[in-house]
PDB file of C-alpha atoms and ligand atoms in Angstrom:
ATOM      1  CA  MET A   1     -61.317 -32.588 -54.653  1.00 70.00           C
ATOM      2  CA  SER A   2     -59.552 -35.947 -54.883  1.00 93.00           C
ATOM      3  CA  ALA A   3     -58.418 -35.758 -51.253  1.00 97.00           C
ATOM      4  CA  PHE A   4     -62.093 -35.869 -50.283  1.00 97.00           C
ATOM      5  CA  ASP A   5     -63.556 -38.254 -52.838  1.00 97.00           C
ATOM      6  CA  ASP A   6     -64.076 -41.024 -50.287  1.00 98.00           C
ATOM      7  CA  LEU A   7     -66.086 -38.650 -48.111  1.00 98.00           C
ATOM      8  CA  ILE A   8     -68.238 -37.333 -50.928  1.00 97.00           C
ATOM      9  CA  ALA A   9     -68.991 -40.909 -51.982  1.00 98.00           C
ATOM     10  CA  ALA A  10     -69.876 -41.908 -48.419  1.00 98.00           C
ATOM     11  CA  ASN A  11     -72.194 -38.923 -48.135  1.00 98.00           C
ATOM     12  CA  VAL A  12     -74.189 -40.012 -51.168  1.00 98.00           C
ATOM     13  CA  LYS A  13     -75.065 -43.220 -49.288  1.00 98.00           C
ATOM     14  CA  TYR A  14     -75.701 -41.314 -46.057  1.00 98.00           C
ATOM     15  CA  ALA A  15     -78.053 -38.804 -47.670  1.00 98.00           C
ATOM     16  CA  ALA A  16     -79.967 -41.615 -49.384  1.00 98.00           C
ATOM     17  CA  LYS A  17     -80.959 -42.956 -45.951  1.00 97.00           C
ATOM     18  CA  PHE A  18     -81.201 -39.579 -44.192  1.00 97.00           C
ATOM     19  CA  ARG A  19     -83.987 -39.456 -41.592  1.00 94.00           C
ATOM     20  CA  ASN A  20     -83.080 -36.404 -39.480  1.00 93.00           C
ATOM     21  CA  SER A  21     -84.745 -33.694 -41.504  1.00 93.00           C
ATOM     22  CA  GLU A  22     -87.186 -32.915 -38.687  1.00 95.00           C
ATOM     23  CA  LEU A  23     -84.455 -32.027 -36.164  1.00 95.00           C
ATOM     24  CA  THR A  24     -84.022 -28.416 -35.066  1.00 96.00           C
ATOM     25  CA  GLY A  25     -80.795 -26.736 -33.970  1.00 95.00           C
ATOM     26  CA  ARG A  26     -81.853 -26.847 -30.315  1.00 97.00           C
ATOM     27  CA  ALA A  27     -80.251 -29.498 -28.100  1.00 98.00           C
ATOM     28  CA  ALA A  28     -83.126 -31.947 -27.560  1.00 98.00           C
ATOM     29  CA  ARG A  29     -81.579 -33.404 -24.372  1.00 98.00           C
ATOM     30  CA  GLY A  30     -80.522 -29.960 -23.122  1.00 98.00           C
ATOM     31  CA  LEU A  31     -76.891 -30.999 -23.045  1.00 98.00           C
ATOM     32  CA  GLY A  32     -73.613 -29.338 -23.967  1.00 98.00           C
ATOM     33  CA  VAL A  33     -70.439 -31.458 -24.047  1.00 98.00           C
ATOM     34  CA  VAL A  34     -66.908 -30.083 -24.128  1.00 98.00           C
ATOM     35  CA  THR A  35     -64.505 -32.776 -25.250  1.00 98.00           C
ATOM     36  CA  CYS A  36     -61.214 -33.361 -27.041  1.00 98.00           C
ATOM     37  CA  MET A  37     -60.644 -33.657 -30.777  1.00 98.00           C
ATOM     38  CA  ASP A  38     -59.149 -37.134 -30.185  1.00 98.00           C
ATOM     39  CA  SER A  39     -60.344 -39.426 -32.972  1.00 98.00           C
ATOM     40  CA  ARG A  40     -61.081 -42.258 -30.517  1.00 98.00           C
ATOM     41  CA  ILE A  41     -63.916 -40.349 -28.862  1.00 98.00           C
ATOM     42  CA  ASP A  42     -67.470 -40.923 -30.113  1.00 98.00           C
ATOM     43  CA  PRO A  43     -69.310 -38.404 -27.918  1.00 98.00           C
ATOM     44  CA  LEU A  44     -72.813 -39.348 -29.022  1.00 98.00           C
ATOM     45  CA  GLY A  45     -72.217 -43.091 -28.818  1.00 98.00           C
ATOM     46  CA  LEU A  46     -70.511 -43.142 -25.440  1.00 98.00           C
ATOM     47  CA  LEU A  47     -73.212 -40.995 -23.826  1.00 98.00           C
ATOM     48  CA  GLY A  48     -76.176 -42.788 -25.360  1.00 98.00           C
ATOM     49  CA  LEU A  49     -77.067 -39.800 -27.515  1.00 98.00           C
ATOM     50  CA  LYS A  50     -78.199 -39.372 -31.082  1.00 97.00           C
ATOM     51  CA  PRO A  51     -77.987 -36.481 -33.555  1.00 97.00           C
ATOM     52  CA  GLY A  52     -80.058 -33.556 -32.326  1.00 97.00           C
ATOM     53  CA  ASP A  53     -79.580 -34.355 -28.631  1.00 98.00           C
ATOM     54  CA  ALA A  54     -76.554 -32.265 -27.673  1.00 98.00           C
ATOM     55  CA  LYS A  55     -74.148 -29.495 -28.597  1.00 98.00           C
ATOM     56  CA  ILE A  56     -70.668 -30.990 -28.952  1.00 98.00           C
ATOM     57  CA  LEU A  57     -67.740 -28.595 -28.549  1.00 98.00           C
ATOM     58  CA  ARG A  58     -64.363 -30.088 -29.377  1.00 98.00           C
ATOM     59  CA  ASN A  59     -60.803 -28.835 -29.247  1.00 98.00           C
ATOM     60  CA  ALA A  60     -57.362 -30.134 -28.342  1.00 98.00           C
ATOM     61  CA  GLY A  61     -57.513 -31.232 -24.702  1.00 98.00           C
ATOM     62  CA  ALA A  62     -61.218 -30.450 -24.050  1.00 98.00           C
ATOM     63  CA  ARG A  63     -60.182 -27.066 -22.653  1.00 98.00           C
ATOM     64  CA  VAL A  64     -62.652 -24.362 -21.663  1.00 98.00           C
ATOM     65  CA  THR A  65     -61.157 -21.560 -23.725  1.00 98.00           C
ATOM     66  CA  ASP A  66     -62.649 -18.151 -24.421  1.00 97.00           C
ATOM     67  CA  ASP A  67     -64.121 -19.539 -27.604  1.00 98.00           C
ATOM     68  CA  VAL A  68     -65.734 -22.450 -25.742  1.00 98.00           C
ATOM     69  CA  LEU A  69     -67.263 -19.976 -23.272  1.00 98.00           C
ATOM     70  CA  ARG A  70     -68.531 -17.868 -26.164  1.00 98.00           C
ATOM     71  CA  THR A  71     -70.108 -20.945 -27.721  1.00 98.00           C
ATOM     72  CA  LEU A  72     -71.645 -22.066 -24.413  1.00 98.00           C
ATOM     73  CA  VAL A  73     -73.293 -18.657 -23.978  1.00 98.00           C
ATOM     74  CA  LEU A  74     -74.947 -19.096 -27.373  1.00 98.00           C
ATOM     75  CA  ALA A  75     -75.788 -22.736 -26.626  1.00 98.00           C
ATOM     76  CA  VAL A  76     -77.438 -21.859 -23.295  1.00 98.00           C
ATOM     77  CA  TYR A  77     -79.422 -18.770 -24.222  1.00 98.00           C
ATOM     78  CA  LEU A  78     -80.295 -19.564 -27.829  1.00 98.00           C
ATOM     79  CA  LEU A  79     -80.073 -23.310 -28.339  1.00 98.00           C
ATOM     80  CA  GLY A  80     -81.599 -25.059 -25.342  1.00 97.00           C
ATOM     81  CA  VAL A  81     -78.528 -26.167 -23.389  1.00 98.00           C
ATOM     82  CA  GLU A  82     -79.358 -26.560 -19.672  1.00 98.00           C
ATOM     83  CA  ARG A  83     -76.376 -28.643 -18.466  1.00 98.00           C
ATOM     84  CA  VAL A  84     -72.733 -28.915 -19.466  1.00 98.00           C
ATOM     85  CA  LEU A  85     -70.388 -31.890 -19.255  1.00 98.00           C
ATOM     86  CA  VAL A  86     -66.648 -31.285 -19.631  1.00 98.00           C
ATOM     87  CA  MET A  87     -65.093 -34.546 -20.803  1.00 98.00           C
ATOM     88  CA  PRO A  88     -61.337 -34.899 -21.305  1.00 98.00           C
ATOM     89  CA  HIS A  89     -59.900 -38.391 -21.770  1.00 98.00           C
ATOM     90  CA  THR A  90     -57.105 -40.732 -20.815  1.00 98.00           C
ATOM     91  CA  ASP A  91     -53.999 -40.958 -23.015  1.00 98.00           C
ATOM     92  CA  CYS A  92     -54.564 -37.398 -24.250  1.00 98.00           C
ATOM     93  CA  GLY A  93     -51.734 -36.021 -26.366  1.00 97.00           C
ATOM     94  CA  MET A  94     -52.222 -32.648 -24.699  1.00 97.00           C
ATOM     95  CA  SER A  95     -51.204 -34.119 -21.341  1.00 96.00           C
ATOM     96  CA  LYS A  96     -47.923 -35.425 -22.766  1.00 96.00           C
ATOM     97  CA  VAL A  97     -46.448 -32.144 -23.969  1.00 95.00           C
ATOM     98  CA  THR A  98     -46.006 -28.604 -22.727  1.00 96.00           C
ATOM     99  CA  ASP A  99     -46.607 -25.479 -24.765  1.00 96.00           C
ATOM    100  CA  ALA A 100     -42.796 -25.129 -24.967  1.00 96.00           C
ATOM    101  CA  ASP A 101     -42.543 -28.658 -26.420  1.00 96.00           C
ATOM    102  CA  VAL A 102     -45.097 -27.792 -29.100  1.00 96.00           C
ATOM    103  CA  HIS A 103     -43.229 -24.601 -29.986  1.00 97.00           C
ATOM    104  CA  ASP A 104     -40.036 -26.659 -30.325  1.00 96.00           C
ATOM    105  CA  LEU A 105     -41.750 -29.240 -32.531  1.00 96.00           C
ATOM    106  CA  THR A 106     -43.268 -26.660 -34.867  1.00 97.00           C
ATOM    107  CA  GLN A 107     -39.940 -24.823 -35.005  1.00 96.00           C
ATOM    108  CA  ARG A 108     -38.477 -27.934 -36.636  1.00 97.00           C
ATOM    109  CA  HIS A 109     -40.969 -27.338 -39.459  1.00 97.00           C
ATOM    110  CA  GLY A 110     -39.779 -23.770 -39.697  1.00 97.00           C
ATOM    111  CA  VAL A 111     -42.904 -22.385 -38.049  1.00 97.00           C
ATOM    112  CA  ASP A 112     -42.840 -20.038 -35.087  1.00 97.00           C
ATOM    113  CA  THR A 113     -45.956 -20.688 -32.976  1.00 97.00           C
ATOM    114  CA  ARG A 114     -44.948 -18.710 -29.917  1.00 96.00           C
ATOM    115  CA  SER A 115     -47.854 -16.306 -30.416  1.00 97.00           C
ATOM    116  CA  LEU A 116     -50.280 -19.226 -29.964  1.00 96.00           C
ATOM    117  CA  GLU A 117     -51.413 -20.637 -26.621  1.00 95.00           C
ATOM    118  CA  PHE A 118     -51.938 -24.376 -26.889  1.00 96.00           C
ATOM    119  CA  HIS A 119     -53.492 -24.894 -23.433  1.00 96.00           C
ATOM    120  CA  THR A 120     -51.518 -28.084 -22.894  1.00 96.00           C
ATOM    121  CA  VAL A 121     -52.401 -30.084 -19.798  1.00 95.00           C
ATOM    122  CA  PRO A 122     -49.502 -30.918 -17.453  1.00 93.00           C
ATOM    123  CA  ASP A 123     -51.980 -31.981 -14.719  1.00 95.00           C
ATOM    124  CA  GLN A 124     -55.244 -33.294 -16.145  1.00 95.00           C
ATOM    125  CA  ASP A 125     -57.145 -33.247 -12.854  1.00 94.00           C
ATOM    126  CA  ALA A 126     -56.128 -29.680 -12.092  1.00 95.00           C
ATOM    127  CA  ALA A 127     -56.938 -28.577 -15.638  1.00 97.00           C
ATOM    128  CA  LEU A 128     -60.400 -30.130 -15.470  1.00 97.00           C
ATOM    129  CA  ARG A 129     -61.142 -28.489 -12.120  1.00 96.00           C
ATOM    130  CA  HIS A 130     -59.925 -25.187 -13.495  1.00 96.00           C
ATOM    131  CA  ASP A 131     -62.125 -25.554 -16.560  1.00 97.00           C
ATOM    132  CA  LEU A 132     -65.193 -26.493 -14.486  1.00 97.00           C
ATOM    133  CA  MET A 133     -64.587 -23.436 -12.326  1.00 96.00           C
ATOM    134  CA  ARG A 134     -64.305 -21.287 -15.418  1.00 97.00           C
ATOM    135  CA  ILE A 135     -67.824 -22.270 -16.459  1.00 98.00           C
ATOM    136  CA  ASN A 136     -69.214 -22.134 -12.907  1.00 96.00           C
ATOM    137  CA  SER A 137     -67.844 -18.666 -12.289  1.00 96.00           C
ATOM    138  CA  SER A 138     -68.578 -17.175 -15.695  1.00 97.00           C
ATOM    139  CA  PRO A 139     -70.645 -14.003 -15.321  1.00 97.00           C
ATOM    140  CA  PHE A 140     -72.184 -14.761 -18.709  1.00 98.00           C
ATOM    141  CA  LEU A 141     -73.733 -18.116 -17.765  1.00 98.00           C
ATOM    142  CA  PRO A 142     -76.642 -18.788 -15.358  1.00 97.00           C
ATOM    143  CA  SER A 143     -75.366 -19.298 -11.779  1.00 94.00           C
ATOM    144  CA  GLY A 144     -77.356 -22.500 -11.273  1.00 94.00           C
ATOM    145  CA  LEU A 145     -76.225 -24.154 -14.494  1.00 97.00           C
ATOM    146  CA  PRO A 146     -75.378 -27.817 -13.757  1.00 97.00           C
ATOM    147  CA  VAL A 147     -71.745 -28.361 -14.764  1.00 97.00           C
ATOM    148  CA  GLY A 148     -70.160 -31.798 -14.572  1.00 97.00           C
ATOM    149  CA  GLY A 149     -66.742 -33.225 -15.271  1.00 98.00           C
ATOM    150  CA  ALA A 150     -65.808 -36.746 -16.296  1.00 98.00           C
ATOM    151  CA  ILE A 151     -62.745 -38.384 -17.781  1.00 98.00           C
ATOM    152  CA  TYR A 152     -63.360 -40.790 -20.632  1.00 98.00           C
ATOM    153  CA  ASP A 153     -61.145 -43.869 -20.663  1.00 98.00           C
ATOM    154  CA  VAL A 154     -60.248 -44.517 -24.307  1.00 98.00           C
ATOM    155  CA  HIS A 155     -59.183 -48.079 -23.489  1.00 98.00           C
ATOM    156  CA  THR A 156     -62.314 -49.258 -21.666  1.00 98.00           C
ATOM    157  CA  GLY A 157     -65.020 -46.905 -22.955  1.00 98.00           C
ATOM    158  CA  LYS A 158     -65.894 -45.975 -19.362  1.00 98.00           C
ATOM    159  CA  LEU A 159     -66.546 -42.518 -17.965  1.00 98.00           C
ATOM    160  CA  LEU A 160     -65.024 -41.577 -14.626  1.00 97.00           C
ATOM    161  CA  PRO A 161     -67.021 -38.727 -13.057  1.00 96.00           C
ATOM    162  CA  VAL A 162     -65.005 -36.046 -11.280  1.00 92.00           C
ATOM    163  CA  THR A 163     -66.515 -34.044  -8.442  1.00 81.00           C
ATOM    164  CA  LEU A 164     -65.607 -30.467  -7.735  1.00 69.00           C
ATOM    165  CA  THR A 165     -64.301 -30.024  -4.205  1.00 62.00           C
TER     166      THR A 165
HETATM  167 ZN1   ZN B 201     -57.091 -35.428 -26.235  1.00 79.62          ZN
END
C-alpha cells in the first residue's frame, strides 16, 4: 500500500474530526454538476457548496456521455437532484487534442485505443451546447428539468454562464 500511505495517514486525521455522519445520500441542494476531472477544479468550493449538497459527476472534458445520462437518471429519480449544471473549464486538455491525437499518443506506448471514444472537444462552445441539448432532450429525464451551462475559468476562479440559443 506504500503508494497510498500519505492518503491513509491523512484520512486518520480527517476521520478524527469527521462531522458529516448525519448526511444522507440525497443531494441537499437538489443539484447535479457535470464537470471535468481537471485537478484544478474544486466543484464544492467554487459553487459555495459543502459535502451533502450536490451530486458531482466528473470525467475528461465534462462530457455528457451515456454513463453521465445513466447517472443523472438515478440522481434525479432516486437522489433528489432537481437541477443540473454542466461545467467545463478553460485550458482543458480535452480541447487541445483530437481523438486521433490521443490514439497516436497511446500508440507510442504500444497501446491501441482505437476502440475507445475519448469525446475530445475541438469546439468547447459547440460541445457544451450539444451536451446541454443531450440532457434537455433525454426521454429519460423530466422535460422541465432546469439545465444550465457555465465555463469555469481556472485562472480567475470565475464562472461564465452560457445560455442555450
Ligand atoms: Zn478538463
